[in-house]
mmCIF file of C-alpha atoms in Angstrom:
data_model
loop_
_atom_site.group_PDB
_atom_site.id
_atom_site.type_symbol
_atom_site.label_atom_id
_atom_site.label_comp_id
_atom_site.label_asym_id
_atom_site.label_seq_id
_atom_site.Cartn_x
_atom_site.Cartn_y
_atom_site.Cartn_z
ATOM 1 C CA UNK A 380 0.397 15.536 -12.841
ATOM 2 C CA UNK A 381 -0.146 13.445 -9.826
ATOM 3 C CA UNK A 382 -0.598 9.574 -9.828
ATOM 4 C CA UNK A 383 -2.636 8.121 -6.950
ATOM 5 C CA UNK A 384 -3.762 5.414 -4.934
ATOM 6 C CA UNK A 385 -7.247 5.418 -2.827
ATOM 7 C CA UNK A 386 -7.481 3.031 -0.406
ATOM 8 C CA UNK A 387 -10.618 1.989 1.554
ATOM 9 C CA UNK A 388 -12.351 -1.101 2.768
ATOM 10 C CA UNK A 389 -16.079 0.698 2.351
ATOM 11 C CA UNK A 390 -16.742 0.785 -1.233
ATOM 12 C CA UNK A 391 -19.020 3.886 -1.039
ATOM 13 C CA UNK A 392 -16.128 5.673 0.506
ATOM 14 C CA UNK A 393 -13.844 4.536 -1.658
ATOM 15 C CA UNK A 394 -16.003 5.363 -4.880
ATOM 16 C CA UNK A 395 -16.602 8.847 -3.238
ATOM 17 C CA UNK A 396 -13.118 9.584 -2.377
ATOM 18 C CA UNK A 397 -11.561 8.279 -6.033
ATOM 19 C CA UNK A 398 -14.691 10.531 -7.764
ATOM 20 C CA UNK A 399 -13.435 13.730 -5.850
ATOM 21 C CA UNK A 400 -9.843 12.942 -6.626
ATOM 22 C CA UNK A 401 -10.467 12.780 -10.287
ATOM 23 C CA UNK A 402 -12.086 15.935 -10.628
ATOM 24 C CA UNK A 403 -9.128 17.901 -9.356
ATOM 25 C CA UNK A 404 -7.124 18.846 -12.632
ATOM 26 C CA UNK A 405 -3.695 18.581 -10.435
ATOM 27 C CA UNK A 406 -3.931 14.399 -10.557
ATOM 28 C CA UNK A 407 -3.374 12.405 -13.883
ATOM 29 C CA UNK A 408 -4.569 9.012 -12.601
ATOM 30 C CA UNK A 409 -6.479 7.344 -9.610
ATOM 31 C CA UNK A 410 -6.183 3.742 -8.869
ATOM 32 C CA UNK A 411 -8.442 2.141 -6.038
ATOM 33 C CA UNK A 412 -7.841 -0.544 -3.560
ATOM 34 C CA UNK A 413 -10.441 -2.477 -0.979
ATOM 35 C CA UNK A 414 -7.805 -2.846 1.541
ATOM 36 C CA UNK A 415 -4.244 -2.378 2.384
ATOM 37 C CA UNK A 416 -2.889 -5.464 1.391
ATOM 38 C CA UNK A 417 -4.069 -5.087 -2.181
ATOM 39 C CA UNK A 418 -3.128 -1.762 -1.850
ATOM 40 C CA UNK A 419 0.406 -3.094 -1.115
ATOM 41 C CA UNK A 420 0.178 -5.492 -4.231
ATOM 42 C CA UNK A 421 -0.798 -2.531 -6.550
ATOM 43 C CA UNK A 422 2.179 -0.333 -5.352
ATOM 44 C CA UNK A 423 4.951 -3.036 -5.618
ATOM 45 C CA UNK A 424 3.508 -3.666 -9.027
ATOM 46 C CA UNK A 425 3.947 -0.132 -10.109
ATOM 47 C CA UNK A 426 7.098 0.199 -8.623
ATOM 48 C CA UNK A 427 8.343 -3.186 -10.623
ATOM 49 C CA UNK A 428 7.358 -1.839 -13.600
ATOM 50 C CA UNK A 429 8.556 1.618 -13.208
ATOM 51 C CA UNK A 430 5.503 3.554 -12.644
ATOM 52 C CA UNK A 431 5.233 6.473 -10.672
ATOM 53 C CA UNK A 432 2.981 6.681 -7.139
ATOM 54 C CA UNK A 433 2.876 10.262 -5.394
ATOM 55 C CA UNK A 434 0.767 9.748 -2.532
ATOM 56 C CA UNK A 435 -1.677 7.404 -1.001
ATOM 57 C CA UNK A 436 -5.012 8.541 0.434
ATOM 58 C CA UNK A 437 -6.078 5.905 3.000
ATOM 59 C CA UNK A 438 -8.485 4.896 5.572
ATOM 60 C CA UNK A 439 -7.055 4.021 9.371
ATOM 61 C CA UNK A 440 -9.246 1.316 10.489
ATOM 62 C CA UNK A 441 -9.404 -1.532 8.177
ATOM 63 C CA UNK A 442 -9.448 -5.187 8.446
ATOM 64 C CA UNK A 443 -6.568 -7.180 8.649
ATOM 65 C CA UNK A 444 -3.563 -4.526 7.710
ATOM 66 C CA UNK A 445 -4.617 -1.273 8.961
ATOM 67 C CA UNK A 446 -3.224 2.499 7.320
ATOM 68 C CA UNK A 447 -0.975 2.764 10.160
ATOM 69 C CA UNK A 448 0.510 -0.753 9.758
ATOM 70 C CA UNK A 449 0.742 -0.076 5.874
ATOM 71 C CA UNK A 450 2.324 3.318 6.381
ATOM 72 C CA UNK A 451 5.136 1.534 8.556
ATOM 73 C CA UNK A 452 5.619 -1.002 6.057
ATOM 74 C CA UNK A 453 6.236 1.987 3.436
ATOM 75 C CA UNK A 454 9.516 2.579 5.121
ATOM 76 C CA UNK A 455 10.861 -0.458 3.421
ATOM 77 C CA UNK A 456 10.587 1.002 0.033
ATOM 78 C CA UNK A 457 13.441 2.884 -1.627
ATOM 79 C CA UNK A 458 11.068 5.695 -2.413
ATOM 80 C CA UNK A 459 7.820 5.392 -0.836
ATOM 81 C CA UNK A 460 4.566 7.676 -1.918
ATOM 82 C CA UNK A 461 3.385 10.454 0.459
ATOM 83 C CA UNK A 462 0.496 9.125 2.739
ATOM 84 C CA UNK A 463 -2.589 11.325 3.348
ATOM 85 C CA UNK A 464 -5.100 9.769 5.695
ATOM 86 C CA UNK A 465 -8.714 9.938 5.500
ATOM 87 C CA UNK A 466 -10.752 8.659 8.051
ATOM 88 C CA UNK A 467 -13.943 9.022 10.656
ATOM 89 C CA UNK A 468 -11.527 8.642 13.782
ATOM 90 C CA UNK A 469 -9.772 11.508 15.215
ATOM 91 C CA UNK A 470 -7.719 9.896 17.873
ATOM 92 C CA UNK A 471 -4.790 8.685 15.330
ATOM 93 C CA UNK A 472 -3.426 12.126 14.323
ATOM 94 C CA UNK A 473 -0.831 12.305 16.827
ATOM 95 C CA UNK A 474 0.494 8.857 15.463
ATOM 96 C CA UNK A 475 -0.321 9.161 11.854
ATOM 97 C CA UNK A 476 2.208 12.407 11.527
ATOM 98 C CA UNK A 477 4.711 10.554 13.883
ATOM 99 C CA UNK A 478 4.572 8.107 11.082
ATOM 100 C CA UNK A 479 5.241 11.215 8.511
ATOM 101 C CA UNK A 480 1.868 11.303 7.052
ATOM 102 C CA UNK A 481 1.814 14.547 5.052
ATOM 103 C CA UNK A 482 -1.753 15.359 5.895
ATOM 104 C CA UNK A 483 -4.985 13.769 8.311
ATOM 105 C CA UNK A 484 -8.498 14.590 6.972
ATOM 106 C CA UNK A 485 -11.699 13.583 8.624
ATOM 107 C CA UNK A 486 -15.057 12.210 7.005
ATOM 108 C CA UNK A 487 -17.099 13.302 5.869
ATOM 109 C CA UNK A 488 -14.517 14.637 3.472
ATOM 110 C CA UNK A 489 -15.078 18.149 2.371
ATOM 111 C CA UNK A 490 -14.006 19.300 -1.401
ATOM 112 C CA UNK A 491 -12.246 22.373 -0.298
ATOM 113 C CA UNK A 492 -9.862 20.365 2.399
ATOM 114 C CA UNK A 493 -9.138 17.569 0.089
ATOM 115 C CA UNK A 494 -7.910 20.218 -2.539
ATOM 116 C CA UNK A 495 -5.806 21.434 -0.104
ATOM 117 C CA UNK A 496 -3.916 17.819 0.643
ATOM 118 C CA UNK A 497 -3.470 17.419 -2.899
ATOM 119 C CA UNK A 498 -1.510 20.569 -2.954
ATOM 120 C CA UNK A 499 0.515 19.532 0.042
ATOM 121 C CA UNK A 500 0.868 16.666 -2.312
ATOM 122 C CA UNK A 501 1.968 18.235 -5.176
ATOM 123 C CA UNK A 502 4.327 20.773 -3.365
ATOM 124 C CA UNK A 503 5.791 17.722 -1.459
ATOM 125 C CA UNK A 504 6.351 15.643 -4.868
ATOM 126 C CA UNK A 505 7.966 19.017 -6.779
ATOM 127 C CA UNK A 506 10.472 19.247 -3.945
ATOM 128 C CA UNK A 507 11.233 15.339 -4.163
ATOM 129 C CA UNK A 508 11.532 15.113 -7.852
ATOM 130 C CA UNK A 509 15.061 16.400 -8.239
ATOM 131 C CA UNK A 510 16.635 13.900 -5.509
ATOM 132 C CA UNK A 511 14.287 10.942 -6.151
ATOM 133 C CA UNK A 512 16.395 8.250 -8.229
ATOM 134 C CA UNK A 513 15.275 5.961 -11.443
ATOM 135 C CA UNK A 514 14.101 3.163 -9.362
ATOM 136 C CA UNK A 515 14.725 0.774 -12.388
ATOM 137 C CA UNK A 516 18.238 1.884 -12.413
ATOM 138 C CA UNK A 517 18.969 2.315 -8.623
ATOM 139 C CA UNK A 518 20.970 -0.722 -7.302
ATOM 140 C CA UNK A 519 20.466 -0.075 -3.408
ATOM 141 C CA UNK A 520 18.035 -2.717 -1.871
ATOM 142 C CA UNK A 521 14.639 -2.845 -1.995
ATOM 143 C CA UNK A 522 11.464 -4.347 0.051
ATOM 144 C CA UNK A 523 9.171 -6.403 -1.685
ATOM 145 C CA UNK A 524 5.703 -7.033 -0.092
ATOM 146 C CA UNK A 525 4.294 -10.831 0.032
ATOM 147 C CA UNK A 526 1.142 -12.227 1.659
ATOM 148 C CA UNK A 527 1.422 -14.767 4.205
ATOM 149 C CA UNK A 528 -1.446 -16.355 5.649
ATOM 150 C CA UNK A 529 -3.212 -13.242 5.873
ATOM 151 C CA UNK A 530 0.151 -11.549 7.127
ATOM 152 C CA UNK A 531 1.897 -9.009 4.726
ATOM 153 C CA UNK A 532 6.005 -9.338 4.996
ATOM 154 C CA UNK A 533 8.465 -7.455 3.553
ATOM 155 C CA UNK A 534 10.996 -9.544 1.715
ATOM 156 C CA UNK A 535 14.273 -7.822 1.019
ATOM 157 C CA UNK A 536 15.987 -7.957 -2.589
ATOM 158 C CA UNK A 537 19.150 -9.171 -1.505
ATOM 159 C CA UNK A 538 18.246 -12.087 0.405
ATOM 160 C CA UNK A 539 16.743 -13.396 -3.289
ATOM 161 C CA UNK A 540 18.889 -15.895 -4.734
ATOM 162 C CA UNK A 541 16.608 -16.531 -7.676
ATOM 163 C CA UNK A 542 13.088 -16.245 -9.197
ATOM 164 C CA UNK A 543 11.002 -18.622 -11.044
ATOM 165 C CA UNK A 544 8.041 -17.607 -13.410
ATOM 166 C CA UNK A 545 4.959 -19.615 -12.098
ATOM 167 C CA UNK A 546 1.720 -18.655 -14.823
ATOM 168 C CA UNK A 547 0.941 -14.902 -13.660
ATOM 169 C CA UNK A 548 3.296 -15.306 -10.438
ATOM 170 C CA UNK A 549 6.812 -15.520 -10.019
ATOM 171 C CA UNK A 550 8.390 -17.073 -7.023
ATOM 172 C CA UNK A 551 11.022 -15.674 -5.032
ATOM 173 C CA UNK A 552 13.559 -18.154 -3.770
ATOM 174 C CA UNK A 553 15.364 -16.847 -0.264
ATOM 175 C CA UNK A 554 17.528 -18.895 2.195
ATOM 176 C CA UNK A 555 14.593 -18.642 4.204
ATOM 177 C CA UNK A 556 12.171 -20.208 1.870
ATOM 178 C CA UNK A 557 9.611 -19.063 -1.398
ATOM 179 C CA UNK A 558 7.389 -16.646 -1.875
ATOM 180 C CA UNK A 559 4.889 -15.923 -4.575
ATOM 181 C CA UNK A 560 4.462 -12.656 -5.986
ATOM 182 C CA UNK A 561 1.860 -11.569 -8.728
ATOM 183 C CA UNK A 562 3.780 -9.786 -11.354
ATOM 184 C CA UNK A 563 5.496 -11.053 -14.714
ATOM 185 C CA UNK A 564 8.973 -11.974 -14.702
ATOM 186 C CA UNK A 565 9.694 -9.798 -17.699
ATOM 187 C CA UNK A 566 8.869 -6.684 -15.488
ATOM 188 C CA UNK A 567 11.211 -7.801 -12.669
ATOM 189 C CA UNK A 568 14.039 -8.712 -14.947
ATOM 190 C CA UNK A 569 14.094 -5.151 -16.401
ATOM 191 C CA UNK A 570 13.906 -3.704 -12.947
ATOM 192 C CA UNK A 571 16.269 -5.853 -11.178
ATOM 193 C CA UNK A 572 19.126 -5.629 -13.977
ATOM 194 C CA UNK A 573 20.955 -2.817 -12.298
ATOM 195 C CA UNK A 574 20.850 -4.927 -9.232
ATOM 196 C CA UNK A 575 23.095 -7.931 -10.998
ATOM 197 C CA UNK A 576 20.032 -10.389 -11.710
ATOM 198 C CA UNK A 577 20.152 -12.333 -14.941
ATOM 199 C CA UNK A 578 18.328 -14.148 -17.144
ATOM 200 C CA UNK A 579 19.326 -17.665 -17.469
ATOM 201 C CA UNK A 580 16.195 -19.062 -18.801
ATOM 202 C CA UNK A 581 12.937 -17.878 -20.235
ATOM 203 C CA UNK A 582 11.470 -18.807 -16.882
ATOM 204 C CA UNK A 583 14.364 -18.268 -14.568
ATOM 205 C CA UNK A 584 16.046 -15.204 -12.913
ATOM 206 C CA UNK A 585 19.303 -15.545 -11.047
ATOM 207 C CA UNK A 586 21.343 -12.851 -8.446
ATOM 208 C CA UNK A 587 24.654 -13.128 -10.338
ATOM 209 C CA UNK A 588 26.030 -12.655 -6.979
ATOM 210 C CA UNK A 589 25.050 -15.838 -5.352
ATOM 211 C CA UNK A 590 26.114 -18.098 -8.458
ATOM 212 C CA UNK A 591 29.162 -20.237 -7.148
ATOM 213 C CA UNK A 592 29.823 -22.174 -10.514
ATOM 214 C CA UNK A 593 29.350 -22.405 -13.924
ATOM 215 C CA UNK A 594 29.162 -25.988 -15.175
ATOM 216 C CA UNK A 595 29.059 -27.225 -18.598
ATOM 217 C CA UNK A 596 27.797 -31.307 -19.492
ATOM 218 C CA UNK A 597 27.199 -32.164 -22.943
ATOM 219 C CA UNK A 598 26.766 -29.000 -24.327
ATOM 220 C CA UNK A 599 24.609 -27.934 -21.636
ATOM 221 C CA UNK A 600 25.010 -25.198 -19.115
ATOM 222 C CA UNK A 601 23.524 -24.871 -15.672
ATOM 223 C CA UNK A 602 24.819 -22.571 -12.547
ATOM 224 C CA UNK A 603 25.191 -23.255 -9.007
ATOM 225 C CA UNK A 604 23.445 -21.455 -6.464
ATOM 226 C CA UNK A 605 23.598 -22.895 -2.817
ATOM 227 C CA UNK A 606 22.516 -26.508 -2.900
ATOM 228 C CA UNK A 607 20.726 -25.918 -6.320
ATOM 229 C CA UNK A 608 21.732 -26.330 -10.059
ATOM 230 C CA UNK A 609 19.737 -24.363 -12.273
ATOM 231 C CA UNK A 610 19.820 -25.054 -15.926
ATOM 232 C CA UNK A 611 20.929 -22.552 -18.527
ATOM 233 C CA UNK A 612 19.313 -22.110 -22.020
ATOM 234 C CA UNK A 613 21.537 -22.045 -25.044
ATOM 235 C CA UNK A 614 19.858 -18.840 -25.705
ATOM 236 C CA UNK A 615 21.459 -16.953 -22.530
ATOM 237 C CA UNK A 616 24.496 -19.301 -22.110
ATOM 238 C CA UNK A 617 27.154 -16.655 -23.606
ATOM 239 C CA UNK A 618 25.549 -13.716 -21.754
ATOM 240 C CA UNK A 619 25.869 -15.854 -18.725
ATOM 241 C CA UNK A 620 29.431 -16.673 -19.208
ATOM 242 C CA UNK A 621 30.700 -13.291 -20.189
ATOM 243 C CA UNK A 622 28.851 -11.663 -16.936
ATOM 244 C CA UNK A 623 30.681 -14.478 -14.841
ATOM 245 C CA UNK A 624 34.337 -13.963 -16.546
ATOM 246 C CA UNK A 625 33.745 -10.197 -15.923
ATOM 247 C CA UNK A 626 33.086 -10.438 -12.192
ATOM 248 C CA UNK A 627 35.773 -12.603 -12.266
ATOM 249 C CA UNK A 628 38.147 -10.205 -13.427
ATOM 250 C CA UNK A 629 36.529 -7.389 -11.563
ATOM 251 C CA UNK A 630 37.623 -9.176 -8.291
ATOM 252 C CA UNK A 631 40.874 -9.966 -9.157
ATOM 253 C CA UNK A 632 43.464 -7.818 -7.005
ATOM 254 C CA UNK A 633 45.713 -5.322 -8.852
ATOM 255 C CA UNK A 634 48.806 -6.811 -9.794
ATOM 256 C CA UNK A 635 50.639 -4.022 -11.922
ATOM 257 C CA UNK A 636 52.134 -0.789 -10.629
ATOM 258 C CA UNK A 637 50.307 2.651 -11.499
ATOM 259 C CA UNK A 638 52.577 2.740 -14.727
ATOM 260 C CA UNK A 639 51.392 -0.598 -15.962
ATOM 261 C CA UNK A 640 54.242 -2.598 -15.199
ATOM 262 C CA UNK A 641 53.980 -6.117 -12.981
ATOM 263 C CA UNK A 642 55.226 -5.214 -9.400
#
């Protein structure tokens, strides 16, 4: 069963598209978004929470981030969903297919034509399923979309040194600055655990690769990341210490011959 996201800035068009998609028995769930920026945030949240998204059905001409730019941004994701354009404009088909679109539908959409697009998505999803890694366990880099003054920017996970919870948001700290993203810290912790991120406090998640020092002062622990000293809660102190000890031993050069004797 497919899970899809429908995107259109015109509410009647979005309602019609989601209605037609929900009628298709091959589709399990349809989520709607009124613009491409909202769709990026929804997609990021789904991936962070380990949810699967098979395809995005979207318009091209939308205010702010248009459908073509949205599709270009999808290349930053480890396992991007398939794209089907649903538009009143026939002059962007070549560009759409060059960007890897699976299909290109013209409005008003005929149900039988939409059904054919869904069939193509189903076939593509089946073909991709065996080779798609589990996003929650994949240590490779991924890109996180963030909003900056009406623009959408992709931030590399590898550039994130630590993350702080701020209400319903988290702030991603990088050498270039901080970025607010609407998602729970608990979901991000679970998703980024395989990539070396570790919880040091109920409101702080850090990239262990960026930890340069573990300090103890009066029974309190803290980790050094760049110029910042971040407190470690008592609950997480042992876990952080054990992780750094394991990393230290892993990084040490071998000092024994193959039979276990020192050279």
